[in-house]
Amino acid sequence: MTNDWLADHRTLMRWGAVLLPIVVGAVLGLLRDTMDPSTAAMVLVLPVVAAAATGDRIAGVLAALAAAGSFDFFLTEPFYSLSIHRQADLELAVALVVVGLAVTEIALWGRRQQAAAQRREGYISGLTHLLDLPADTTEEARAAAIATAITTVLGADRCTWEPGHPRWNDAVVDADGRVTTGGRQIRVERVGLPTDGYAAVVVRRGTEVIGHFRVTASTHVVRPTAEQLRVAALLADRMADARAPRPATEEEVGGRGAREGVRGTGIVDDPNATHE
């Protein structure tokens, strides 16, 4: 919910990233007679960290530049001027910019790692849900559960189960996470899944194609990673297990053999036959 709000108010957030370091610098300017400049510079890093934590690189860069400017304007001689006469103050201002930019990149890296961990958790949850399906689950219910899991993993609009081969113009997802159409590989991590067509996650039993999951991503561009595509193919394979013919039990094999033997004697269902 917080991330959605920040995305919807990006302009406001960037203005805040500029104004907050200026306000902090103005407050520190009132205390400059009792505070060392290096301590003030460390305090000015805090609003940069707050801006970087939003996940917006531009906001982090703006906050770093505003913090350096605020340090120069309020805390270095001559005060209330953007000129710097002492080398030590110049070094602190440059260090403040460098630290601010580094903090921004580290915060963005952490958010990317968090997002990747959340995606992996979603994959595992989807697989666990499918593994927990009872053995007597109908084909329709299993197909619906797998389609829902694939939709979640890929971030698509919807996914449906279709028996048989995909259409000739569908983008086909293979088990290695590659997407091809017309024999040509698509770099979906850059261009995304087709928005004017379908992507098909094919389900095979051996060399036989028994069906495919048709993925629709028409309302927004979806750029799944190779990991996401491999998980989608793994989920689709669960449908092949569901549709596989149940092997005959020993009792069924024995009973079938006995019936074949009886047919050979010509006395199947003979009403005059006597039983010992």
PDB file of C-alpha atoms in Angstrom:
ATOM      1  CA  MET A   1       0.000   0.000   0.000  1.00  0.00           C
ATOM      2  CA  THR A   2       2.879   2.394   0.878  1.00  0.00           C
ATOM      3  CA  ASN A   3       4.659   1.625  -2.385  1.00  0.00           C
ATOM      4  CA  ASP A   4       1.466   2.322  -4.339  1.00  0.00           C
ATOM      5  CA  TRP A   5       1.048   5.680  -2.613  1.00  0.00           C
ATOM      6  CA  LEU A   6       4.643   6.672  -3.374  1.00  0.00           C
ATOM      7  CA  ALA A   7       4.219   5.671  -7.011  1.00  0.00           C
ATOM      8  CA  ASP A   8       1.056   7.769  -7.295  1.00  0.00           C
ATOM      9  CA  HIS A   9       2.689  10.819  -5.658  1.00  0.00           C
ATOM     10  CA  ARG A  10       6.153  10.652  -7.216  1.00  0.00           C
ATOM     11  CA  THR A  11       6.322  14.377  -7.984  1.00  0.00           C
ATOM     12  CA  LEU A  12       5.367  15.313  -4.432  1.00  0.00           C
ATOM     13  CA  MET A  13       7.928  12.861  -3.103  1.00  0.00           C
ATOM     14  CA  ARG A  14      10.721  14.413  -5.202  1.00  0.00           C
ATOM     15  CA  TRP A  15       9.846  17.892  -4.027  1.00  0.00           C
ATOM     16  CA  GLY A  16      10.034  16.592  -0.473  1.00  0.00           C
ATOM     17  CA  ALA A  17      13.439  15.058  -1.212  1.00  0.00           C
ATOM     18  CA  VAL A  18      14.695  18.535  -2.157  1.00  0.00           C
ATOM     19  CA  LEU A  19      13.022  20.530   0.618  1.00  0.00           C
ATOM     20  CA  LEU A  20      13.759  18.246   3.589  1.00  0.00           C
ATOM     21  CA  PRO A  21      17.582  18.589   3.426  1.00  0.00           C
ATOM     22  CA  ILE A  22      17.181  22.361   3.084  1.00  0.00           C
ATOM     23  CA  VAL A  23      15.004  22.512   6.193  1.00  0.00           C
ATOM     24  CA  VAL A  24      17.440  20.312   8.133  1.00  0.00           C
ATOM     25  CA  GLY A  25      20.351  22.466   6.955  1.00  0.00           C
ATOM     26  CA  ALA A  26      18.549  25.641   8.072  1.00  0.00           C
ATOM     27  CA  VAL A  27      17.995  24.183  11.543  1.00  0.00           C
ATOM     28  CA  LEU A  28      21.627  23.095  11.752  1.00  0.00           C
ATOM     29  CA  GLY A  29      22.649  26.605  10.671  1.00  0.00           C
ATOM     30  CA  LEU A  30      21.125  27.935  13.867  1.00  0.00           C
ATOM     31  CA  LEU A  31      23.377  25.594  15.845  1.00  0.00           C
ATOM     32  CA  ARG A  32      26.553  25.964  13.811  1.00  0.00           C
ATOM     33  CA  ASP A  33      28.395  27.777  16.613  1.00  0.00           C
ATOM     34  CA  THR A  34      28.047  24.731  18.870  1.00  0.00           C
ATOM     35  CA  MET A  35      28.346  21.946  16.248  1.00  0.00           C
ATOM     36  CA  ASP A  36      31.303  20.648  14.319  1.00  0.00           C
ATOM     37  CA  PRO A  37      30.829  20.813  10.492  1.00  0.00           C
ATOM     38  CA  SER A  38      31.546  17.101  10.090  1.00  0.00           C
ATOM     39  CA  THR A  39      28.797  16.298  12.599  1.00  0.00           C
ATOM     40  CA  ALA A  40      26.385  18.522  10.713  1.00  0.00           C
ATOM     41  CA  ALA A  41      27.305  16.762   7.466  1.00  0.00           C
ATOM     42  CA  MET A  42      26.513  13.397   9.048  1.00  0.00           C
ATOM     43  CA  VAL A  43      23.113  14.698  10.169  1.00  0.00           C
ATOM     44  CA  LEU A  44      22.396  15.881   6.617  1.00  0.00           C
ATOM     45  CA  VAL A  45      22.882  12.318   5.380  1.00  0.00           C
ATOM     46  CA  LEU A  46      19.676  11.307   7.192  1.00  0.00           C
ATOM     47  CA  PRO A  47      17.218  13.026   4.814  1.00  0.00           C
ATOM     48  CA  VAL A  48      19.165  11.528   1.917  1.00  0.00           C
ATOM     49  CA  VAL A  49      18.659   8.071   3.414  1.00  0.00           C
ATOM     50  CA  ALA A  50      14.945   8.821   3.834  1.00  0.00           C
ATOM     51  CA  ALA A  51      14.669   9.842   0.178  1.00  0.00           C
ATOM     52  CA  ALA A  52      16.626   6.802  -0.995  1.00  0.00           C
ATOM     53  CA  ALA A  53      14.374   4.509   1.025  1.00  0.00           C
ATOM     54  CA  THR A  54      11.460   5.420  -1.246  1.00  0.00           C
ATOM     55  CA  GLY A  55      13.075   3.419  -4.042  1.00  0.00           C
ATOM     56  CA  ASP A  56      13.215   6.386  -6.426  1.00  0.00           C
ATOM     57  CA  ARG A  57      16.746   7.017  -7.693  1.00  0.00           C
ATOM     58  CA  ILE A  58      15.921  10.548  -8.852  1.00  0.00           C
ATOM     59  CA  ALA A  59      14.624  11.446  -5.384  1.00  0.00           C
ATOM     60  CA  GLY A  60      17.819  10.121  -3.811  1.00  0.00           C
ATOM     61  CA  VAL A  61      20.047  12.071  -6.188  1.00  0.00           C
ATOM     62  CA  LEU A  62      18.049  15.264  -5.651  1.00  0.00           C
ATOM     63  CA  ALA A  63      18.277  14.820  -1.879  1.00  0.00           C
ATOM     64  CA  ALA A  64      22.059  14.293  -2.053  1.00  0.00           C
ATOM     65  CA  LEU A  65      22.548  17.464  -4.119  1.00  0.00           C
ATOM     66  CA  ALA A  66      20.181  19.455  -1.894  1.00  0.00           C
ATOM     67  CA  ALA A  67      22.025  18.248   1.211  1.00  0.00           C
ATOM     68  CA  ALA A  68      25.379  19.357  -0.214  1.00  0.00           C
ATOM     69  CA  GLY A  69      23.940  22.717  -1.225  1.00  0.00           C
ATOM     70  CA  SER A  70      22.334  23.176   2.182  1.00  0.00           C
ATOM     71  CA  PHE A  71      25.617  22.333   3.901  1.00  0.00           C
ATOM     72  CA  ASP A  72      27.415  24.905   1.761  1.00  0.00           C
ATOM     73  CA  PHE A  73      24.765  27.611   2.195  1.00  0.00           C
ATOM     74  CA  PHE A  74      24.093  27.355   5.935  1.00  0.00           C
ATOM     75  CA  LEU A  75      27.209  25.791   7.451  1.00  0.00           C
ATOM     76  CA  THR A  76      30.303  27.005   5.576  1.00  0.00           C
ATOM     77  CA  GLU A  77      31.895  30.407   5.408  1.00  0.00           C
ATOM     78  CA  PRO A  78      30.872  32.733   3.883  1.00  0.00           C
ATOM     79  CA  PHE A  79      27.431  31.878   5.265  1.00  0.00           C
ATOM     80  CA  TYR A  80      24.303  32.169   3.103  1.00  0.00           C
ATOM     81  CA  SER A  81      26.396  31.864  -0.015  1.00  0.00           C
ATOM     82  CA  LEU A  82      27.082  28.948  -2.372  1.00  0.00           C
ATOM     83  CA  SER A  83      30.794  29.676  -2.490  1.00  0.00           C
ATOM     84  CA  ILE A  84      33.309  27.679  -0.428  1.00  0.00           C
ATOM     85  CA  HIS A  85      36.656  29.177   0.550  1.00  0.00           C
ATOM     86  CA  ARG A  86      38.150  26.477   2.750  1.00  0.00           C
ATOM     87  CA  GLN A  87      39.386  23.202   1.291  1.00  0.00           C
ATOM     88  CA  ALA A  88      38.132  21.204   4.299  1.00  0.00           C
ATOM     89  CA  ASP A  89      34.590  22.466   3.748  1.00  0.00           C
ATOM     90  CA  LEU A  90      34.805  21.634   0.042  1.00  0.00           C
ATOM     91  CA  GLU A  91      35.940  18.109   0.839  1.00  0.00           C
ATOM     92  CA  LEU A  92      33.036  17.670   3.262  1.00  0.00           C
ATOM     93  CA  ALA A  93      30.534  18.893   0.658  1.00  0.00           C
ATOM     94  CA  VAL A  94      31.910  16.515  -1.990  1.00  0.00           C
ATOM     95  CA  ALA A  95      31.940  13.649   0.510  1.00  0.00           C
ATOM     96  CA  LEU A  96      28.329  14.434   1.388  1.00  0.00           C
ATOM     97  CA  VAL A  97      27.310  14.108  -2.278  1.00  0.00           C
ATOM     98  CA  VAL A  98      29.277  10.883  -2.752  1.00  0.00           C
ATOM     99  CA  VAL A  99      27.890   9.321   0.426  1.00  0.00           C
ATOM    100  CA  GLY A 100      24.377  10.366  -0.519  1.00  0.00           C
ATOM    101  CA  LEU A 101      24.653   8.773  -3.961  1.00  0.00           C
ATOM    102  CA  ALA A 102      26.174   5.606  -2.477  1.00  0.00           C
ATOM    103  CA  VAL A 103      23.386   5.354   0.096  1.00  0.00           C
ATOM    104  CA  THR A 104      20.819   5.762  -2.691  1.00  0.00           C
ATOM    105  CA  GLU A 105      22.298   2.905  -4.723  1.00  0.00           C
ATOM    106  CA  ILE A 106      22.553   0.648  -1.670  1.00  0.00           C
ATOM    107  CA  ALA A 107      18.921   1.344  -0.779  1.00  0.00           C
ATOM    108  CA  LEU A 108      17.814   0.571  -4.337  1.00  0.00           C
ATOM    109  CA  TRP A 109      19.828  -2.665  -4.320  1.00  0.00           C
ATOM    110  CA  GLY A 110      18.162  -3.680  -1.059  1.00  0.00           C
ATOM    111  CA  ARG A 111      14.688  -3.017  -2.475  1.00  0.00           C
ATOM    112  CA  ARG A 112      15.491  -5.100  -5.548  1.00  0.00           C
ATOM    113  CA  GLN A 113      16.650  -7.970  -3.333  1.00  0.00           C
ATOM    114  CA  GLN A 114      13.500  -7.676  -1.240  1.00  0.00           C
ATOM    115  CA  ALA A 115      11.323  -7.753  -4.362  1.00  0.00           C
ATOM    116  CA  ALA A 116      13.177 -10.819  -5.653  1.00  0.00           C
ATOM    117  CA  ALA A 117      12.722 -12.571  -2.292  1.00  0.00           C
ATOM    118  CA  GLN A 118       8.996 -11.800  -2.346  1.00  0.00           C
ATOM    119  CA  ARG A 119       8.712 -13.216  -5.869  1.00  0.00           C
ATOM    120  CA  ARG A 120      10.513 -16.406  -4.830  1.00  0.00           C
ATOM    121  CA  GLU A 121       8.208 -16.710  -1.819  1.00  0.00           C
ATOM    122  CA  GLY A 122       5.248 -16.410  -4.176  1.00  0.00           C
ATOM    123  CA  TYR A 123       6.667 -19.142  -6.400  1.00  0.00           C
ATOM    124  CA  ILE A 124       7.156 -21.464  -3.445  1.00  0.00           C
ATOM    125  CA  SER A 125       3.669 -20.731  -2.124  1.00  0.00           C
ATOM    126  CA  GLY A 126       2.178 -21.564  -5.511  1.00  0.00           C
ATOM    127  CA  LEU A 127       4.080 -24.833  -5.771  1.00  0.00           C
ATOM    128  CA  THR A 128       3.199 -25.781  -2.204  1.00  0.00           C
ATOM    129  CA  HIS A 129      -0.475 -25.118  -2.892  1.00  0.00           C
ATOM    130  CA  LEU A 130      -0.385 -27.415  -5.916  1.00  0.00           C
ATOM    131  CA  LEU A 131       1.444 -30.149  -4.040  1.00  0.00           C
ATOM    132  CA  ASP A 132      -1.245 -30.007  -1.368  1.00  0.00           C
ATOM    133  CA  LEU A 133      -4.072 -30.694  -3.829  1.00  0.00           C
ATOM    134  CA  PRO A 134      -5.812 -33.972  -2.982  1.00  0.00           C
ATOM    135  CA  ALA A 135      -5.259 -36.896  -5.328  1.00  0.00           C
ATOM    136  CA  ASP A 136      -8.930 -36.984  -6.353  1.00  0.00           C
ATOM    137  CA  THR A 137      -8.925 -33.338  -7.538  1.00  0.00           C
ATOM    138  CA  THR A 138     -10.763 -33.063 -10.839  1.00  0.00           C
ATOM    139  CA  GLU A 139      -8.939 -32.073 -13.976  1.00  0.00           C
ATOM    140  CA  GLU A 140     -10.871 -28.807 -14.184  1.00  0.00           C
ATOM    141  CA  ALA A 141     -10.054 -27.849 -10.588  1.00  0.00           C
ATOM    142  CA  ARG A 142      -6.381 -28.712 -11.012  1.00  0.00           C
ATOM    143  CA  ALA A 143      -6.178 -26.730 -14.263  1.00  0.00           C
ATOM    144  CA  ALA A 144      -7.785 -23.722 -12.556  1.00  0.00           C
ATOM    145  CA  ALA A 145      -5.336 -23.909  -9.627  1.00  0.00           C
ATOM    146  CA  ILE A 146      -2.324 -24.171 -11.933  1.00  0.00           C
ATOM    147  CA  ALA A 147      -3.599 -21.321 -14.125  1.00  0.00           C
ATOM    148  CA  THR A 148      -4.009 -19.088 -11.062  1.00  0.00           C
ATOM    149  CA  ALA A 149      -0.475 -19.899  -9.902  1.00  0.00           C
ATOM    150  CA  ILE A 150       0.996 -19.156 -13.358  1.00  0.00           C
ATOM    151  CA  THR A 151      -0.902 -15.855 -13.490  1.00  0.00           C
ATOM    152  CA  THR A 152       0.579 -14.864 -10.133  1.00  0.00           C
ATOM    153  CA  VAL A 153       4.113 -15.959 -10.991  1.00  0.00           C
ATOM    154  CA  LEU A 154       4.214 -14.103 -14.308  1.00  0.00           C
ATOM    155  CA  GLY A 155       2.173 -11.091 -13.189  1.00  0.00           C
ATOM    156  CA  ALA A 156      -0.163 -11.569 -16.157  1.00  0.00           C
ATOM    157  CA  ASP A 157      -3.821 -10.638 -16.544  1.00  0.00           C
ATOM    158  CA  ARG A 158      -5.150 -14.190 -16.712  1.00  0.00           C
ATOM    159  CA  CYS A 159      -4.296 -17.726 -17.723  1.00  0.00           C
ATOM    160  CA  THR A 160      -6.523 -20.532 -19.023  1.00  0.00           C
ATOM    161  CA  TRP A 161      -6.053 -24.203 -19.826  1.00  0.00           C
ATOM    162  CA  GLU A 162      -6.501 -25.183 -23.481  1.00  0.00           C
ATOM    163  CA  PRO A 163      -6.228 -28.794 -24.728  1.00  0.00           C
ATOM    164  CA  GLY A 164      -4.125 -29.427 -27.825  1.00  0.00           C
ATOM    165  CA  HIS A 165      -1.366 -27.474 -29.546  1.00  0.00           C
ATOM    166  CA  PRO A 166      -1.026 -23.681 -29.236  1.00  0.00           C
ATOM    167  CA  ARG A 167      -1.858 -21.454 -32.170  1.00  0.00           C
ATOM    168  CA  TRP A 168       0.771 -20.864 -34.823  1.00  0.00           C
ATOM    169  CA  ASN A 169       1.289 -17.242 -33.762  1.00  0.00           C
ATOM    170  CA  ASP A 170       1.422 -17.849 -29.996  1.00  0.00           C
ATOM    171  CA  ALA A 171       4.668 -17.151 -28.149  1.00  0.00           C
ATOM    172  CA  VAL A 172       5.761 -20.501 -26.711  1.00  0.00           C
ATOM    173  CA  VAL A 173       7.422 -20.799 -23.297  1.00  0.00           C
ATOM    174  CA  ASP A 174       9.744 -23.796 -23.003  1.00  0.00           C
ATOM    175  CA  ALA A 175      11.068 -25.556 -19.909  1.00  0.00           C
ATOM    176  CA  ASP A 176      14.310 -23.516 -19.936  1.00  0.00           C
ATOM    177  CA  GLY A 177      12.450 -20.233 -19.629  1.00  0.00           C
ATOM    178  CA  ARG A 178      12.948 -19.215 -23.262  1.00  0.00           C
ATOM    179  CA  VAL A 179      10.114 -17.655 -25.242  1.00  0.00           C
ATOM    180  CA  THR A 180       9.990 -18.206 -28.994  1.00  0.00           C
ATOM    181  CA  THR A 181       7.602 -17.323 -31.775  1.00  0.00           C
ATOM    182  CA  GLY A 182       8.022 -18.514 -35.346  1.00  0.00           C
ATOM    183  CA  GLY A 183      11.331 -20.096 -34.384  1.00  0.00           C
ATOM    184  CA  ARG A 184      12.714 -16.749 -33.166  1.00  0.00           C
ATOM    185  CA  GLN A 185      13.528 -16.130 -29.514  1.00  0.00           C
ATOM    186  CA  ILE A 186      11.929 -13.122 -27.788  1.00  0.00           C
ATOM    187  CA  ARG A 187      13.856 -11.229 -25.106  1.00  0.00           C
ATOM    188  CA  VAL A 188      10.840 -10.838 -22.850  1.00  0.00           C
ATOM    189  CA  GLU A 189      12.929  -9.367 -20.040  1.00  0.00           C
ATOM    190  CA  ARG A 190      13.279  -6.331 -22.333  1.00  0.00           C
ATOM    191  CA  VAL A 191      10.220  -6.206 -24.596  1.00  0.00           C
ATOM    192  CA  GLY A 192       7.792  -8.151 -22.399  1.00  0.00           C
ATOM    193  CA  LEU A 193       5.220 -10.795 -23.221  1.00  0.00           C
ATOM    194  CA  PRO A 194       2.996 -10.121 -26.246  1.00  0.00           C
ATOM    195  CA  THR A 195       0.223  -7.633 -25.495  1.00  0.00           C
ATOM    196  CA  ASP A 196      -1.570  -8.225 -28.804  1.00  0.00           C
ATOM    197  CA  GLY A 197      -1.439 -12.011 -28.637  1.00  0.00           C
ATOM    198  CA  TYR A 198      -0.943 -14.915 -26.263  1.00  0.00           C
ATOM    199  CA  ALA A 199       1.919 -16.758 -24.630  1.00  0.00           C
ATOM    200  CA  ALA A 200       1.538 -20.522 -24.387  1.00  0.00           C
ATOM    201  CA  VAL A 201       3.119 -22.686 -21.689  1.00  0.00           C
ATOM    202  CA  VAL A 202       3.058 -26.072 -23.392  1.00  0.00           C
ATOM    203  CA  VAL A 203       2.351 -29.273 -21.455  1.00  0.00           C
ATOM    204  CA  ARG A 204       3.862 -32.490 -22.785  1.00  0.00           C
ATOM    205  CA  ARG A 205       3.756 -36.136 -21.774  1.00  0.00           C
ATOM    206  CA  GLY A 206       6.854 -37.534 -23.324  1.00  0.00           C
ATOM    207  CA  THR A 207       6.885 -36.182 -26.880  1.00  0.00           C
ATOM    208  CA  GLU A 208       3.097 -35.749 -27.035  1.00  0.00           C
ATOM    209  CA  VAL A 209       1.611 -32.273 -26.563  1.00  0.00           C
ATOM    210  CA  ILE A 210      -1.529 -32.698 -24.486  1.00  0.00           C
ATOM    211  CA  GLY A 211      -2.387 -29.024 -24.043  1.00  0.00           C
ATOM    212  CA  HIS A 212      -1.120 -25.616 -23.038  1.00  0.00           C
ATOM    213  CA  PHE A 213      -1.802 -22.800 -20.626  1.00  0.00           C
ATOM    214  CA  ARG A 214      -2.658 -19.661 -22.564  1.00  0.00           C
ATOM    215  CA  VAL A 215      -1.325 -16.533 -20.838  1.00  0.00           C
ATOM    216  CA  THR A 216      -2.895 -13.135 -21.508  1.00  0.00           C
ATOM    217  CA  ALA A 217      -1.021  -9.897 -20.725  1.00  0.00           C
ATOM    218  CA  SER A 218      -2.907  -7.240 -22.661  1.00  0.00           C
ATOM    219  CA  THR A 219      -3.518  -4.446 -20.135  1.00  0.00           C
ATOM    220  CA  HIS A 220       0.120  -3.856 -19.176  1.00  0.00           C
ATOM    221  CA  VAL A 221       3.625  -4.877 -20.233  1.00  0.00           C
ATOM    222  CA  VAL A 222       4.850  -7.945 -18.355  1.00  0.00           C
ATOM    223  CA  ARG A 223       8.607  -8.582 -18.317  1.00  0.00           C
ATOM    224  CA  PRO A 224       9.108 -11.879 -16.476  1.00  0.00           C
ATOM    225  CA  THR A 225      12.585 -13.123 -15.715  1.00  0.00           C
ATOM    226  CA  ALA A 226      13.911 -16.461 -16.899  1.00  0.00           C
ATOM    227  CA  GLU A 227      13.380 -17.738 -13.354  1.00  0.00           C
ATOM    228  CA  GLN A 228       9.705 -16.801 -13.438  1.00  0.00           C
ATOM    229  CA  LEU A 229       9.260 -18.486 -16.819  1.00  0.00           C
ATOM    230  CA  ARG A 230      10.948 -21.670 -15.624  1.00  0.00           C
ATOM    231  CA  VAL A 231       8.663 -21.764 -12.587  1.00  0.00           C
ATOM    232  CA  ALA A 232       5.642 -21.285 -14.884  1.00  0.00           C
ATOM    233  CA  ALA A 233       6.804 -24.248 -16.999  1.00  0.00           C
ATOM    234  CA  LEU A 234       7.295 -26.317 -13.844  1.00  0.00           C
ATOM    235  CA  LEU A 235       3.799 -25.461 -12.666  1.00  0.00           C
ATOM    236  CA  ALA A 236       2.357 -26.409 -16.063  1.00  0.00           C
ATOM    237  CA  ASP A 237       4.049 -29.812 -15.870  1.00  0.00           C
ATOM    238  CA  ARG A 238       1.830 -30.628 -12.906  1.00  0.00           C
ATOM    239  CA  MET A 239      -1.031 -30.827 -15.401  1.00  0.00           C
ATOM    240  CA  ALA A 240       0.732 -33.644 -17.255  1.00  0.00           C
ATOM    241  CA  ASP A 241       0.869 -35.624 -14.015  1.00  0.00           C
ATOM    242  CA  ALA A 242      -2.824 -35.014 -13.429  1.00  0.00           C
ATOM    243  CA  ARG A 243      -3.804 -36.243 -16.880  1.00  0.00           C
ATOM    244  CA  ALA A 244      -1.493 -39.256 -16.929  1.00  0.00           C
ATOM    245  CA  PRO A 245      -3.399 -42.569 -17.104  1.00  0.00           C
ATOM    246  CA  ARG A 246      -3.562 -44.392 -13.805  1.00  0.00           C
ATOM    247  CA  PRO A 247      -1.479 -47.584 -13.872  1.00  0.00           C
ATOM    248  CA  ALA A 248      -3.443 -50.797 -13.345  1.00  0.00           C
ATOM    249  CA  THR A 249      -3.145 -52.450  -9.946  1.00  0.00           C
ATOM    250  CA  GLU A 250      -2.116 -56.077  -9.491  1.00  0.00           C
ATOM    251  CA  GLU A 251      -5.708 -57.007  -8.609  1.00  0.00           C
ATOM    252  CA  GLU A 252      -6.982 -55.412 -11.819  1.00  0.00           C
ATOM    253  CA  VAL A 253      -4.320 -57.161 -13.889  1.00  0.00           C
ATOM    254  CA  GLY A 254      -5.124 -60.506 -12.272  1.00  0.00           C
ATOM    255  CA  GLY A 255      -8.856 -60.055 -12.722  1.00  0.00           C
ATOM    256  CA  ARG A 256      -8.431 -59.081 -16.365  1.00  0.00           C
ATOM    257  CA  GLY A 257      -6.258 -62.148 -16.998  1.00  0.00           C
ATOM    258  CA  ALA A 258      -8.845 -64.414 -15.388  1.00  0.00           C
ATOM    259  CA  ARG A 259     -11.603 -62.960 -17.557  1.00  0.00           C
ATOM    260  CA  GLU A 260      -9.520 -63.477 -20.676  1.00  0.00           C
ATOM    261  CA  GLY A 261      -8.992 -67.112 -19.643  1.00  0.00           C
ATOM    262  CA  VAL A 262     -12.704 -67.646 -19.136  1.00  0.00           C
ATOM    263  CA  ARG A 263     -13.472 -66.163 -22.538  1.00  0.00           C
ATOM    264  CA  GLY A 264     -11.083 -68.681 -24.047  1.00  0.00           C
ATOM    265  CA  THR A 265     -13.132 -71.611 -22.702  1.00  0.00           C
ATOM    266  CA  GLY A 266     -16.288 -70.264 -24.321  1.00  0.00           C
ATOM    267  CA  ILE A 267     -18.294 -70.407 -21.079  1.00  0.00           C
ATOM    268  CA  VAL A 268     -18.487 -66.712 -20.237  1.00  0.00           C
ATOM    269  CA  ASP A 269     -21.830 -66.000 -18.560  1.00  0.00           C
ATOM    270  CA  ASP A 270     -23.042 -69.584 -19.357  1.00  0.00           C
ATOM    271  CA  PRO A 271     -26.311 -69.912 -17.431  1.00  0.00           C
ATOM    272  CA  ASN A 272     -25.989 -73.765 -17.463  1.00  0.00           C
ATOM    273  CA  ALA A 273     -22.524 -73.778 -16.019  1.00  0.00           C
ATOM    274  CA  THR A 274     -22.206 -75.277 -12.581  1.00  0.00           C
ATOM    275  CA  HIS A 275     -19.831 -73.942  -9.996  1.00  0.00           C
ATOM    276  CA  GLU A 276     -18.035 -76.142  -7.556  1.00  0.00           C
TER     277      GLU A 276
END
